[in-house]
């Protein structure tokens, strides 16, 4: 008998990720596509599939456009994710990523999705309540919000998850992130740009990032993880702060790297790893995604090998 999922990831603004490879891509020019790949995506979708990839029972809640739902249904069946999504009128949005292997550039074109209503979110919440009836350990809230929803939705869902006894992970930006802080999610994972927008000031070095993360921890956030691209990530909780610096690896695509880090954080927490090893594990997951075209991870042994190459050092936070 299959294990009932005790992890729910939420994707209110899923996407069809279309990745095209165009050597020498240039604006105002005829470009030749040499390869194309279409994947079911969106941050919550990616986190769910990555967690299932390393052996966790996970359910994916959220909204999908009926016109394009078949792609997602096939993907969930192939990856072992329990599908508890709600289908709405229209098509799920498309994100187009143009990869130029000659110039080393990656260009994103993100389309809007169908407008939704709070009634649609109520239907999602009912599906989550049914899935959580046997207990819920983790709730992962990821991604932007579709048009028509108030920015307070993630704050409300954070409170709901906590009432179920779950630890809540939040990976979003802008007003939805700012509004949700009052509900004190257990883990947040902004990148540096998102953190700067949140606190309203630029940060010139890692000490400034660690200090800003520390202020959020002091306000009641259990763990703040700030991703900084090739410079690594800073993790800070109530007891310590760590810098995780990845090795220099070839980048096939950046699709899903941040979502892989979120999955790595949850995976490490379930394994009971200390914060320094959590930093190593989460960065290893992100590195694994960087080596794949589209939102994918290599096999778990490869992820572990990448994690062992991550340099983790403590930060002096006073």
mmCIF file of C-alpha atoms in Angstrom, residues 6-268:
data_model
loop_
_atom_site.group_PDB
_atom_site.id
_atom_site.type_symbol
_atom_site.label_atom_id
_atom_site.label_comp_id
_atom_site.label_asym_id
_atom_site.label_seq_id
_atom_site.Cartn_x
_atom_site.Cartn_y
_atom_site.Cartn_z
ATOM 1 C CA UNK A 6 2.371 14.036 4.687
ATOM 2 C CA UNK A 7 3.906 16.776 2.511
ATOM 3 C CA UNK A 8 1.777 19.135 0.434
ATOM 4 C CA UNK A 9 3.296 21.598 -1.993
ATOM 5 C CA UNK A 10 1.107 24.351 -3.397
ATOM 6 C CA UNK A 11 1.279 25.773 -6.918
ATOM 7 C CA UNK A 12 -1.291 28.486 -7.557
ATOM 8 C CA UNK A 13 0.452 29.777 -10.697
ATOM 9 C CA UNK A 14 1.809 26.693 -12.445
ATOM 10 C CA UNK A 15 3.485 26.949 -15.826
ATOM 11 C CA UNK A 16 4.363 25.005 -18.919
ATOM 12 C CA UNK A 17 8.126 25.429 -19.233
ATOM 13 C CA UNK A 18 9.239 25.463 -22.846
ATOM 14 C CA UNK A 19 13.023 25.441 -23.210
ATOM 15 C CA UNK A 20 14.528 26.109 -26.629
ATOM 16 C CA UNK A 21 18.189 25.978 -27.554
ATOM 17 C CA UNK A 22 19.283 28.675 -30.017
ATOM 18 C CA UNK A 23 23.043 28.946 -30.661
ATOM 19 C CA UNK A 24 24.027 32.573 -31.254
ATOM 20 C CA UNK A 25 20.609 33.927 -30.223
ATOM 21 C CA UNK A 26 20.195 37.577 -31.243
ATOM 22 C CA UNK A 27 17.398 40.143 -31.153
ATOM 23 C CA UNK A 28 16.109 41.614 -34.424
ATOM 24 C CA UNK A 29 17.425 38.590 -36.286
ATOM 25 C CA UNK A 30 16.326 35.228 -37.653
ATOM 26 C CA UNK A 31 17.272 32.580 -35.097
ATOM 27 C CA UNK A 32 17.492 28.826 -35.658
ATOM 28 C CA UNK A 33 16.189 26.508 -32.960
ATOM 29 C CA UNK A 34 18.259 23.319 -32.667
ATOM 30 C CA UNK A 35 16.372 21.709 -29.770
ATOM 31 C CA UNK A 36 13.169 22.196 -27.841
ATOM 32 C CA UNK A 37 11.724 20.655 -24.689
ATOM 33 C CA UNK A 38 8.368 21.122 -22.988
ATOM 34 C CA UNK A 39 7.868 20.359 -19.296
ATOM 35 C CA UNK A 40 5.148 20.676 -16.701
ATOM 36 C CA UNK A 41 6.490 23.290 -14.345
ATOM 37 C CA UNK A 42 5.922 26.053 -11.860
ATOM 38 C CA UNK A 43 7.727 26.371 -8.546
ATOM 39 C CA UNK A 44 5.355 24.252 -6.462
ATOM 40 C CA UNK A 45 5.180 21.595 -9.166
ATOM 41 C CA UNK A 46 8.962 21.413 -9.319
ATOM 42 C CA UNK A 47 9.370 21.137 -5.544
ATOM 43 C CA UNK A 48 6.821 18.314 -5.385
ATOM 44 C CA UNK A 49 8.464 16.355 -8.190
ATOM 45 C CA UNK A 50 11.958 16.871 -6.751
ATOM 46 C CA UNK A 51 10.845 15.593 -3.341
ATOM 47 C CA UNK A 52 9.202 12.570 -4.952
ATOM 48 C CA UNK A 53 12.420 11.988 -6.908
ATOM 49 C CA UNK A 54 14.331 11.398 -3.659
ATOM 50 C CA UNK A 55 11.694 9.136 -2.187
ATOM 51 C CA UNK A 56 9.187 11.313 -0.324
ATOM 52 C CA UNK A 57 5.412 10.859 -0.517
ATOM 53 C CA UNK A 58 4.115 14.256 -1.594
ATOM 54 C CA UNK A 59 0.844 15.736 -2.851
ATOM 55 C CA UNK A 60 0.617 18.686 -5.222
ATOM 56 C CA UNK A 61 -2.239 21.122 -4.655
ATOM 57 C CA UNK A 62 -3.075 24.174 -6.706
ATOM 58 C CA UNK A 63 -4.666 25.390 -9.900
ATOM 59 C CA UNK A 64 -4.283 24.157 -13.470
ATOM 60 C CA UNK A 65 -5.936 25.319 -16.682
ATOM 61 C CA UNK A 66 -8.220 22.602 -18.051
ATOM 62 C CA UNK A 67 -7.027 23.140 -21.635
ATOM 63 C CA UNK A 68 -3.492 22.022 -20.823
ATOM 64 C CA UNK A 69 -3.975 19.800 -17.765
ATOM 65 C CA UNK A 70 -3.099 16.542 -19.568
ATOM 66 C CA UNK A 71 0.609 17.435 -19.659
ATOM 67 C CA UNK A 72 0.614 17.830 -15.878
ATOM 68 C CA UNK A 73 -1.442 14.696 -15.248
ATOM 69 C CA UNK A 74 1.075 12.609 -17.200
ATOM 70 C CA UNK A 75 3.971 14.261 -15.370
ATOM 71 C CA UNK A 76 2.531 13.586 -11.925
ATOM 72 C CA UNK A 77 1.882 9.951 -12.805
ATOM 73 C CA UNK A 78 5.449 9.543 -14.087
ATOM 74 C CA UNK A 79 7.068 11.155 -11.043
ATOM 75 C CA UNK A 80 4.848 9.603 -8.368
ATOM 76 C CA UNK A 81 3.289 12.837 -7.128
ATOM 77 C CA UNK A 82 -0.255 12.630 -5.764
ATOM 78 C CA UNK A 83 -2.365 15.058 -7.795
ATOM 79 C CA UNK A 84 -4.921 17.031 -5.757
ATOM 80 C CA UNK A 85 -5.058 20.057 -8.069
ATOM 81 C CA UNK A 86 -8.191 21.977 -9.025
ATOM 82 C CA UNK A 87 -8.799 22.658 -12.715
ATOM 83 C CA UNK A 88 -10.023 26.076 -13.853
ATOM 84 C CA UNK A 89 -11.162 27.466 -17.175
ATOM 85 C CA UNK A 90 -8.469 28.213 -19.771
ATOM 86 C CA UNK A 91 -4.862 27.195 -20.266
ATOM 87 C CA UNK A 92 -2.003 27.114 -17.811
ATOM 88 C CA UNK A 93 0.488 29.871 -18.591
ATOM 89 C CA UNK A 94 3.690 29.255 -20.570
ATOM 90 C CA UNK A 95 7.226 30.227 -19.588
ATOM 91 C CA UNK A 96 9.673 30.358 -22.478
ATOM 92 C CA UNK A 97 13.393 29.976 -21.807
ATOM 93 C CA UNK A 98 15.869 30.624 -24.627
ATOM 94 C CA UNK A 99 19.282 29.031 -24.092
ATOM 95 C CA UNK A 100 22.235 30.207 -26.166
ATOM 96 C CA UNK A 101 25.062 27.704 -25.573
ATOM 97 C CA UNK A 102 27.492 29.775 -27.667
ATOM 98 C CA UNK A 103 27.051 33.010 -25.753
ATOM 99 C CA UNK A 104 26.254 31.408 -22.424
ATOM 100 C CA UNK A 105 23.038 33.413 -22.076
ATOM 101 C CA UNK A 106 19.622 32.337 -20.813
ATOM 102 C CA UNK A 107 16.617 34.549 -21.661
ATOM 103 C CA UNK A 108 13.254 34.160 -19.877
ATOM 104 C CA UNK A 109 9.865 35.130 -21.276
ATOM 105 C CA UNK A 110 7.148 34.510 -18.681
ATOM 106 C CA UNK A 111 3.535 34.706 -19.822
ATOM 107 C CA UNK A 112 0.524 35.590 -17.628
ATOM 108 C CA UNK A 113 -1.819 32.809 -16.610
ATOM 109 C CA UNK A 114 -5.600 32.597 -16.362
ATOM 110 C CA UNK A 115 -7.285 34.867 -13.866
ATOM 111 C CA UNK A 116 -8.638 33.067 -10.817
ATOM 112 C CA UNK A 117 -10.861 33.937 -7.887
ATOM 113 C CA UNK A 118 -10.919 33.390 -4.161
ATOM 114 C CA UNK A 119 -13.607 30.745 -4.839
ATOM 115 C CA UNK A 120 -10.988 28.796 -6.797
ATOM 116 C CA UNK A 121 -8.625 29.047 -3.836
ATOM 117 C CA UNK A 122 -11.405 27.849 -1.536
ATOM 118 C CA UNK A 123 -11.688 24.743 -3.717
ATOM 119 C CA UNK A 124 -7.918 24.233 -3.433
ATOM 120 C CA UNK A 125 -8.130 24.568 0.338
ATOM 121 C CA UNK A 126 -10.859 21.905 0.473
ATOM 122 C CA UNK A 127 -8.641 19.537 -1.500
ATOM 123 C CA UNK A 128 -5.781 20.243 0.911
ATOM 124 C CA UNK A 129 -8.005 19.652 3.929
ATOM 125 C CA UNK A 130 -8.984 16.241 2.571
ATOM 126 C CA UNK A 131 -5.345 15.361 1.884
ATOM 127 C CA UNK A 132 -4.266 16.528 5.354
ATOM 128 C CA UNK A 133 -6.992 14.633 7.230
ATOM 129 C CA UNK A 134 -4.528 11.896 8.181
ATOM 130 C CA UNK A 135 -1.874 14.373 9.322
ATOM 131 C CA UNK A 136 0.417 16.902 7.687
ATOM 132 C CA UNK A 137 4.108 17.420 8.403
ATOM 133 C CA UNK A 138 5.099 19.965 5.751
ATOM 134 C CA UNK A 139 3.360 22.615 3.662
ATOM 135 C CA UNK A 140 5.414 24.250 0.917
ATOM 136 C CA UNK A 141 4.024 27.475 -0.578
ATOM 137 C CA UNK A 142 5.910 28.372 -3.750
ATOM 138 C CA UNK A 143 5.725 30.828 -6.571
ATOM 139 C CA UNK A 144 3.920 33.951 -7.677
ATOM 140 C CA UNK A 145 0.179 34.496 -7.411
ATOM 141 C CA UNK A 146 -2.097 34.585 -10.449
ATOM 142 C CA UNK A 147 -4.154 37.642 -11.283
ATOM 143 C CA UNK A 148 -7.265 38.024 -9.175
ATOM 144 C CA UNK A 149 -5.874 36.889 -5.829
ATOM 145 C CA UNK A 150 -5.006 39.164 -2.892
ATOM 146 C CA UNK A 151 -1.399 39.226 -1.720
ATOM 147 C CA UNK A 152 -2.553 38.016 1.717
ATOM 148 C CA UNK A 153 -3.303 34.476 0.454
ATOM 149 C CA UNK A 154 0.041 33.034 1.548
ATOM 150 C CA UNK A 155 -0.317 34.544 5.026
ATOM 151 C CA UNK A 156 -3.709 32.874 5.381
ATOM 152 C CA UNK A 157 -2.395 29.540 4.094
ATOM 153 C CA UNK A 158 0.617 29.725 6.402
ATOM 154 C CA UNK A 159 -1.741 30.038 9.354
ATOM 155 C CA UNK A 160 -3.832 27.146 8.027
ATOM 156 C CA UNK A 161 -0.775 24.915 7.682
ATOM 157 C CA UNK A 162 0.408 25.708 11.174
ATOM 158 C CA UNK A 163 -3.019 24.789 12.567
ATOM 159 C CA UNK A 164 -2.583 21.374 10.914
ATOM 160 C CA UNK A 165 0.668 20.965 12.839
ATOM 161 C CA UNK A 166 2.801 21.357 9.719
ATOM 162 C CA UNK A 167 6.044 23.216 9.248
ATOM 163 C CA UNK A 168 5.534 25.831 6.530
ATOM 164 C CA UNK A 169 8.083 26.733 3.853
ATOM 165 C CA UNK A 170 7.524 29.902 1.803
ATOM 166 C CA UNK A 171 9.281 30.742 -1.454
ATOM 167 C CA UNK A 172 7.798 33.830 -3.061
ATOM 168 C CA UNK A 173 8.560 37.533 -3.422
ATOM 169 C CA UNK A 174 7.097 41.028 -3.289
ATOM 170 C CA UNK A 175 3.867 41.736 -1.454
ATOM 171 C CA UNK A 176 2.921 38.044 -0.927
ATOM 172 C CA UNK A 177 6.227 37.511 0.908
ATOM 173 C CA UNK A 178 5.945 40.704 2.934
ATOM 174 C CA UNK A 179 2.338 39.972 3.926
ATOM 175 C CA UNK A 180 3.126 36.387 4.947
ATOM 176 C CA UNK A 181 5.912 37.323 7.374
ATOM 177 C CA UNK A 182 3.369 38.266 10.041
ATOM 178 C CA UNK A 183 2.190 34.631 10.029
ATOM 179 C CA UNK A 184 5.798 33.547 10.708
ATOM 180 C CA UNK A 185 6.452 30.692 8.293
ATOM 181 C CA UNK A 186 9.098 28.257 9.506
ATOM 182 C CA UNK A 187 11.403 28.677 6.494
ATOM 183 C CA UNK A 188 11.658 31.353 3.819
ATOM 184 C CA UNK A 189 13.996 31.299 0.820
ATOM 185 C CA UNK A 190 14.323 34.671 -0.901
ATOM 186 C CA UNK A 191 17.172 35.375 -3.285
ATOM 187 C CA UNK A 192 19.254 38.459 -2.575
ATOM 188 C CA UNK A 193 17.236 40.717 -4.884
ATOM 189 C CA UNK A 194 14.009 39.607 -3.212
ATOM 190 C CA UNK A 195 15.501 40.166 0.238
ATOM 191 C CA UNK A 196 16.672 43.653 -0.735
ATOM 192 C CA UNK A 197 13.174 44.487 -1.991
ATOM 193 C CA UNK A 198 11.706 43.147 1.235
ATOM 194 C CA UNK A 199 13.917 45.230 3.565
ATOM 195 C CA UNK A 200 14.047 48.241 1.243
ATOM 196 C CA UNK A 201 17.816 48.602 0.891
ATOM 197 C CA UNK A 202 20.694 47.145 -1.152
ATOM 198 C CA UNK A 203 23.211 44.801 0.447
ATOM 199 C CA UNK A 204 26.816 45.095 -0.599
ATOM 200 C CA UNK A 205 28.276 41.967 1.001
ATOM 201 C CA UNK A 206 27.495 38.726 2.776
ATOM 202 C CA UNK A 207 27.650 40.331 6.208
ATOM 203 C CA UNK A 208 24.798 42.669 5.284
ATOM 204 C CA UNK A 209 22.777 39.725 3.935
ATOM 205 C CA UNK A 210 23.393 37.699 7.103
ATOM 206 C CA UNK A 211 22.414 40.668 9.271
ATOM 207 C CA UNK A 212 19.141 41.186 7.369
ATOM 208 C CA UNK A 213 18.393 37.484 7.640
ATOM 209 C CA UNK A 214 19.107 37.709 11.368
ATOM 210 C CA UNK A 215 16.537 40.452 11.798
ATOM 211 C CA UNK A 216 13.901 38.263 10.155
ATOM 212 C CA UNK A 217 14.827 35.386 12.451
ATOM 213 C CA UNK A 218 14.524 37.708 15.445
ATOM 214 C CA UNK A 219 11.021 38.585 14.230
ATOM 215 C CA UNK A 220 9.982 34.936 14.415
ATOM 216 C CA UNK A 221 11.042 33.232 11.170
ATOM 217 C CA UNK A 222 12.669 29.902 12.044
ATOM 218 C CA UNK A 223 15.156 29.715 9.154
ATOM 219 C CA UNK A 224 16.044 32.261 6.474
ATOM 220 C CA UNK A 225 17.876 30.988 3.403
ATOM 221 C CA UNK A 226 19.162 33.602 0.968
ATOM 222 C CA UNK A 227 20.308 32.308 -2.406
ATOM 223 C CA UNK A 228 22.972 34.415 -4.116
ATOM 224 C CA UNK A 229 23.599 32.629 -7.405
ATOM 225 C CA UNK A 230 27.232 31.630 -8.031
ATOM 226 C CA UNK A 231 28.204 33.245 -4.709
ATOM 227 C CA UNK A 232 26.275 30.538 -2.899
ATOM 228 C CA UNK A 233 23.683 30.789 -0.160
ATOM 229 C CA UNK A 234 23.472 32.096 3.387
ATOM 230 C CA UNK A 235 21.449 30.133 5.934
ATOM 231 C CA UNK A 236 20.568 31.670 9.273
ATOM 232 C CA UNK A 237 18.510 30.404 12.185
ATOM 233 C CA UNK A 238 18.341 31.353 15.866
ATOM 234 C CA UNK A 239 21.630 29.664 16.694
ATOM 235 C CA UNK A 240 24.034 30.105 13.787
ATOM 236 C CA UNK A 241 24.669 31.281 10.253
ATOM 237 C CA UNK A 242 26.442 29.434 7.464
ATOM 238 C CA UNK A 243 27.751 30.265 4.014
ATOM 239 C CA UNK A 244 27.498 27.541 1.377
ATOM 240 C CA UNK A 245 29.636 28.121 -1.724
ATOM 241 C CA UNK A 246 29.162 25.791 -4.698
ATOM 242 C CA UNK A 247 31.943 24.525 -6.923
ATOM 243 C CA UNK A 248 32.185 25.895 -10.441
ATOM 244 C CA UNK A 249 30.027 23.567 -12.536
ATOM 245 C CA UNK A 250 28.708 23.776 -16.100
ATOM 246 C CA UNK A 251 25.190 25.247 -16.223
ATOM 247 C CA UNK A 252 22.839 23.583 -18.678
ATOM 248 C CA UNK A 253 19.781 25.533 -17.496
ATOM 249 C CA UNK A 254 18.730 27.538 -14.449
ATOM 250 C CA UNK A 255 15.145 26.215 -14.597
ATOM 251 C CA UNK A 256 14.155 24.814 -11.222
ATOM 252 C CA UNK A 257 17.429 25.477 -9.393
ATOM 253 C CA UNK A 258 15.789 27.542 -6.658
ATOM 254 C CA UNK A 259 12.983 24.994 -6.366
ATOM 255 C CA UNK A 260 15.566 22.237 -6.035
ATOM 256 C CA UNK A 261 17.115 24.162 -3.143
ATOM 257 C CA UNK A 262 13.711 24.309 -1.431
ATOM 258 C CA UNK A 263 13.286 20.559 -1.910
ATOM 259 C CA UNK A 264 16.773 20.066 -0.504
ATOM 260 C CA UNK A 265 15.913 22.107 2.586
ATOM 261 C CA UNK A 266 12.842 19.972 3.291
ATOM 262 C CA UNK A 267 14.749 16.748 2.552
ATOM 263 C CA UNK A 268 17.536 17.757 4.941
#
